[in-house]
Tab-separated table of C-alpha atoms in Angstrom:
chain	number	residue	atom	x	y	z
H	170	MET	CA	362.553	-30.761	23.805
H	171	ALA	CA	364.727	-31.557	26.811
H	172	THR	CA	367.450	-34.169	27.158
H	173	TYR	CA	367.330	-36.321	30.278
H	174	VAL	CA	369.924	-38.740	31.636
H	175	LEU	CA	368.354	-40.826	34.406
H	176	VAL	CA	370.780	-42.599	36.732
H	177	HIS	CA	369.532	-45.418	38.954
H	178	GLY	CA	370.398	-46.304	42.522
H	179	GLY	CA	371.902	-49.299	44.273
H	180	GLY	CA	370.945	-52.773	43.098
H	181	HIS	CA	368.886	-51.410	40.199
H	182	GLY	CA	369.584	-50.726	36.526
H	183	GLY	CA	368.367	-48.452	33.784
H	184	TRP	CA	365.306	-50.716	33.569
H	185	CYS	CA	363.772	-49.108	36.685
H	186	TYR	CA	363.159	-45.881	34.747
H	187	GLY	CA	361.147	-47.627	32.021
H	188	PRO	CA	357.736	-46.176	32.987
H	189	VAL	CA	359.108	-42.642	33.470
H	190	ALA	CA	361.140	-42.784	30.254
H	191	ARG	CA	358.099	-43.831	28.219
H	192	ILE	CA	356.118	-40.845	29.493
H	193	LEU	CA	358.932	-38.392	28.790
H	194	ARG	CA	359.591	-39.794	25.308
H	195	ALA	CA	355.898	-39.658	24.462
H	196	ALA	CA	356.085	-35.935	25.274
H	197	GLY	CA	358.919	-35.540	22.756
H	198	HIS	CA	361.927	-35.549	25.058
H	199	GLU	CA	365.226	-37.389	24.579
H	200	VAL	CA	365.854	-39.837	27.414
H	201	HIS	CA	368.922	-41.925	28.296
H	202	THR	CA	368.796	-44.546	31.077
H	203	PRO	CA	372.319	-45.945	31.424
H	204	THR	CA	373.010	-48.959	33.617
H	205	LEU	CA	376.077	-48.722	35.843
H	206	THR	CA	378.844	-51.321	35.496
H	207	GLY	CA	378.208	-54.515	37.452
H	208	LEU	CA	374.454	-54.009	37.780
H	209	GLY	CA	371.324	-54.894	35.818
H	210	GLU	CA	372.089	-56.173	32.327
H	211	ARG	CA	375.761	-55.327	33.011
H	212	SER	CA	375.977	-57.534	36.107
H	213	HIS	CA	378.311	-59.886	34.228
H	214	LEU	CA	380.930	-57.112	34.435
H	215	LEU	CA	380.965	-57.182	38.232
H	216	GLY	CA	384.423	-57.361	39.818
H	217	PRO	CA	386.782	-55.789	42.374
H	218	HIS	CA	387.281	-52.805	40.048
H	219	VAL	CA	383.671	-51.600	40.372
H	220	ASP	CA	383.434	-48.529	42.593
H	221	LEU	CA	381.946	-45.028	42.700
H	222	ASP	CA	384.659	-43.592	40.446
H	223	LEU	CA	383.911	-46.179	37.748
H	224	HIS	CA	380.203	-45.381	37.898
H	225	ILE	CA	380.967	-41.689	37.496
H	226	GLN	CA	383.036	-42.614	34.439
H	227	ASP	CA	380.131	-44.710	33.084
H	228	VAL	CA	377.739	-41.778	32.997
H	229	SER	CA	380.362	-39.225	31.958
H	230	ALA	CA	381.097	-41.436	28.950
H	231	VAL	CA	377.418	-41.379	27.937
H	232	LEU	CA	377.426	-37.570	27.936
H	233	HIS	CA	380.634	-37.505	25.911
H	234	HIS	CA	379.973	-40.210	23.338
H	235	GLU	CA	376.339	-39.222	22.774
H	236	ASP	CA	377.480	-35.572	22.596
H	237	LEU	CA	374.794	-34.526	25.070
H	238	ARG	CA	374.566	-30.902	26.204
H	239	GLU	CA	372.271	-28.924	28.504
H	240	VAL	CA	371.410	-32.267	30.053
H	241	ILE	CA	368.901	-32.632	32.867
H	242	LEU	CA	370.925	-35.096	34.931
H	243	VAL	CA	368.875	-37.114	37.427
H	244	GLY	CA	370.140	-39.409	40.173
H	245	HIS	CA	368.064	-41.678	42.397
H	246	SER	CA	369.294	-42.792	45.845
H	247	TYR	CA	372.962	-43.884	45.444
H	248	GLY	CA	372.702	-42.314	41.991
H	249	GLY	CA	372.908	-38.942	43.759
H	250	MET	CA	376.549	-39.748	44.512
H	251	VAL	CA	377.133	-40.579	40.861
H	252	VAL	CA	375.446	-37.552	39.293
H	253	THR	CA	377.209	-35.179	41.679
H	254	GLY	CA	380.528	-36.574	40.476
H	255	VAL	CA	379.465	-36.407	36.838
H	256	ALA	CA	378.277	-32.802	37.151
H	257	ASP	CA	381.564	-31.891	38.817
H	258	ARG	CA	383.611	-33.375	35.993
H	259	MET	CA	381.340	-32.408	33.100
H	260	ALA	CA	379.733	-29.177	34.257
H	261	GLY	CA	379.791	-27.740	30.750
H	262	ARG	CA	377.361	-30.431	29.561
H	263	VAL	CA	374.926	-30.378	32.496
H	264	GLY	CA	372.151	-27.793	32.471
H	265	ARG	CA	370.218	-28.954	35.548
H	266	LEU	CA	370.899	-31.435	38.320
H	267	VAL	CA	368.015	-33.351	39.918
H	268	TYR	CA	368.188	-35.389	43.122
H	269	LEU	CA	365.420	-38.004	43.084
H	270	ASP	CA	365.080	-39.018	46.744
H	271	ALA	CA	368.846	-39.161	46.494
H	272	ALA	CA	372.049	-38.660	48.416
H	273	THR	CA	373.318	-35.067	48.222
H	274	PRO	CA	376.992	-35.467	49.162
H	275	ALA	CA	379.641	-32.876	49.924
H	276	ASN	CA	383.247	-33.232	48.851
H	277	GLY	CA	384.921	-36.121	50.667
H	278	GLN	CA	381.700	-37.832	51.721
H	279	SER	CA	380.737	-41.401	50.879
H	280	LEU	CA	377.226	-42.805	50.729
H	281	HIS	CA	377.988	-44.386	54.084
H	282	ASP	CA	378.663	-40.926	55.485
H	283	VAL	CA	375.390	-39.620	54.056
H	284	ALA	CA	373.067	-42.551	54.767
H	285	GLY	CA	374.987	-44.829	57.130
H	286	PRO	CA	372.126	-46.236	59.233
H	287	VAL	CA	370.116	-47.314	56.184
H	288	ILE	CA	372.894	-49.149	54.395
H	289	ASP	CA	374.423	-50.483	57.616
H	290	ALA	CA	371.126	-52.278	58.179
H	291	ALA	CA	371.565	-54.086	54.851
H	292	ARG	CA	375.260	-54.968	55.206
H	293	PRO	CA	374.885	-57.954	57.593
H	294	PHE	CA	372.721	-59.672	54.982
H	295	GLY	CA	375.383	-59.389	52.276
H	296	GLU	CA	377.998	-61.868	51.139
H	297	VAL	CA	381.468	-62.013	49.640
H	298	VAL	CA	381.686	-63.520	46.157
H	299	ASP	CA	385.053	-63.886	44.392
H	300	GLY	CA	386.561	-61.360	46.764
H	301	VAL	CA	383.821	-58.754	46.230
H	302	GLU	CA	381.599	-57.775	49.154
H	303	LEU	CA	378.022	-57.531	47.894
H	304	VAL	CA	374.985	-56.008	49.572
H	305	LEU	CA	371.339	-55.498	48.601
H	306	LEU	CA	371.123	-59.164	47.630
H	307	PRO	CA	367.995	-59.969	45.609
H	308	ALA	CA	365.324	-62.070	47.285
H	309	PRO	CA	361.610	-62.612	46.679
H	310	GLY	CA	359.783	-59.424	47.536
H	311	ALA	CA	363.004	-57.420	47.932
H	312	GLY	CA	361.304	-54.436	46.341
H	313	ALA	CA	359.503	-53.885	49.644
H	314	PHE	CA	362.831	-52.611	51.014
H	315	TYR	CA	362.485	-49.758	48.516
H	316	GLY	CA	358.902	-48.950	49.481
H	317	VAL	CA	357.200	-50.861	46.664
H	318	THR	CA	353.971	-52.618	47.604
H	319	ASP	CA	352.167	-53.475	44.354
H	320	PRO	CA	352.435	-57.261	43.719
H	321	GLY	CA	352.978	-56.751	39.982
H	322	ASP	CA	355.764	-54.248	40.557
H	323	LEU	CA	357.376	-56.512	43.147
H	324	ALA	CA	357.366	-59.462	40.745
H	325	TRP	CA	358.843	-57.255	38.003
H	326	MET	CA	361.616	-56.144	40.356
H	327	ASP	CA	362.310	-59.705	41.561
H	328	GLU	CA	363.421	-60.569	38.038
H	329	ARG	CA	365.752	-57.577	37.701
H	330	LEU	CA	367.364	-56.515	40.976
H	331	THR	CA	371.062	-57.397	41.305
H	332	PRO	CA	373.593	-57.264	44.172
H	333	HIS	CA	375.618	-54.090	44.634
H	334	PRO	CA	379.323	-53.850	45.550
H	335	TRP	CA	379.804	-52.407	49.035
H	336	LYS	CA	382.948	-50.653	47.780
H	337	CYS	CA	380.721	-48.144	45.942
H	338	PHE	CA	379.074	-47.143	49.193
H	339	GLU	CA	382.233	-46.555	51.221
H	340	GLN	CA	384.342	-44.733	48.606
H	341	PRO	CA	384.440	-40.960	49.224
H	342	LEU	CA	383.382	-38.614	46.446
H	343	LYS	CA	386.231	-36.429	45.252
H	344	LEU	CA	385.149	-33.154	43.662
H	345	THR	CA	387.494	-31.303	41.307
H	346	ASP	CA	385.588	-28.093	40.476
H	347	GLU	CA	383.082	-27.239	43.183
H	348	GLU	CA	382.528	-23.722	41.872
H	349	ALA	CA	381.327	-25.028	38.501
H	350	LEU	CA	379.242	-27.723	40.192
H	351	ARG	CA	377.471	-25.276	42.503
H	352	ALA	CA	376.666	-23.009	39.559
H	353	ILE	CA	374.427	-25.726	38.080
H	354	PRO	CA	370.770	-25.262	39.164
H	355	GLN	CA	369.802	-28.073	41.505
H	356	TYR	CA	366.331	-29.532	42.068
H	357	HIS	CA	364.956	-32.042	44.554
H	358	ILE	CA	362.156	-34.551	44.079
H	359	VAL	CA	361.788	-36.419	47.348
H	360	CYS	CA	359.456	-38.771	49.162
H	361	THR	CA	357.369	-37.005	51.779
H	362	SER	CA	358.482	-39.564	54.371
H	363	THR	CA	362.176	-38.715	53.933
H	364	LEU	CA	361.851	-34.924	54.253
H	365	ALA	CA	362.540	-35.037	57.994
H	366	THR	CA	365.845	-36.862	57.445
H	367	ARG	CA	367.251	-34.257	55.053
H	368	ASP	CA	369.281	-31.108	55.608
H	369	PRO	CA	366.622	-28.607	56.759
H	370	ALA	CA	368.469	-25.619	55.283
H	371	LEU	CA	368.802	-27.353	51.907
H	372	ILE	CA	365.140	-28.334	51.843
H	373	GLU	CA	363.823	-24.939	52.940
H	374	ARG	CA	365.968	-23.118	50.403
H	375	ALA	CA	364.805	-25.435	47.622
H	376	ARG	CA	361.174	-25.025	48.693
H	377	ALA	CA	361.446	-21.227	48.825
H	378	GLU	CA	362.999	-21.135	45.356
H	379	GLY	CA	360.453	-23.504	43.782
H	380	ARG	CA	362.985	-26.295	43.331
H	381	LEU	CA	361.360	-28.901	45.564
H	382	TRP	CA	358.664	-31.496	44.878
H	383	ASP	CA	357.613	-34.045	47.491
H	384	ILE	CA	355.634	-37.113	46.536
H	385	ASP	CA	353.870	-39.250	49.138
H	386	THR	CA	355.114	-42.676	48.110
H	387	GLY	CA	357.939	-45.171	48.652
H	388	HIS	CA	361.639	-44.674	47.960
H	389	ASP	CA	361.422	-46.176	44.451
H	390	LEU	CA	359.106	-43.379	43.382
H	391	MET	CA	360.020	-43.760	39.704
H	392	ILE	CA	358.302	-47.175	39.913
H	393	THR	CA	355.436	-46.404	42.272
H	394	GLU	CA	354.563	-42.915	40.950
H	395	PRO	CA	356.015	-42.613	37.423
H	396	ARG	CA	353.514	-39.986	36.255
H	397	ALA	CA	354.202	-37.717	39.219
H	398	VAL	CA	357.957	-38.099	38.718
H	399	ALA	CA	357.741	-37.480	34.974
H	400	GLY	CA	355.550	-34.462	35.609
H	401	ALA	CA	358.050	-32.984	38.056
H	402	LEU	CA	360.914	-33.639	35.647
H	403	GLN	CA	359.055	-31.828	32.871
H	404	GLU	CA	358.506	-28.899	35.217
H	405	VAL	CA	362.243	-28.840	35.922
H	406	ALA	CA	362.818	-28.390	32.177
H	407	THR	CA	360.688	-25.241	32.164
H	408	ARG	CA	362.168	-23.577	35.244
């Protein structure tokens, strides 16, 4: 039995992993799907204090208080920033690190540094509420921005997506123990369409070492292809 901690991306919440989590739990695995502060069912905690560092603390606290070890730590999209920070700070509890069509930052990089054109396109449609700049504002059919096309999935997402603080996207990641972080085996599950935008050396090395899966679907692949994602995650546990 493996232990998974699945971290969502911008504007989402732990809810987005529901289909994947059900498959993994049915196979006997332990699965945690924390929601980051200010998002999803924790959107009432939104405020000027919410940033990347706080989200790293959110997930680190789950590992600590649940006493989780040899965790398969998974981050989707912006969640790649978060899980990199968590693995850096809690390397002794992380057995494998999985980037699910996610940002793969270096020390000192922000999400804006990694994926500037994509999030810059969303920023003009944001707003400032109580002094907090918010982006990825929910709207009918907003799931299409994440590559979701099924009407049922889009309606499900319409009821759950929440705005995301821009501050999280511009704060640089500060690593404290890169040697320990790099010693953790890293895996990549990506959308076929995003392969060309990724670091070629990183992708080719992962492919050569059997640490790469590409799935031909939209960015929210945990929603559009939950069985393929769950299958890849179970393979990660056996590698």
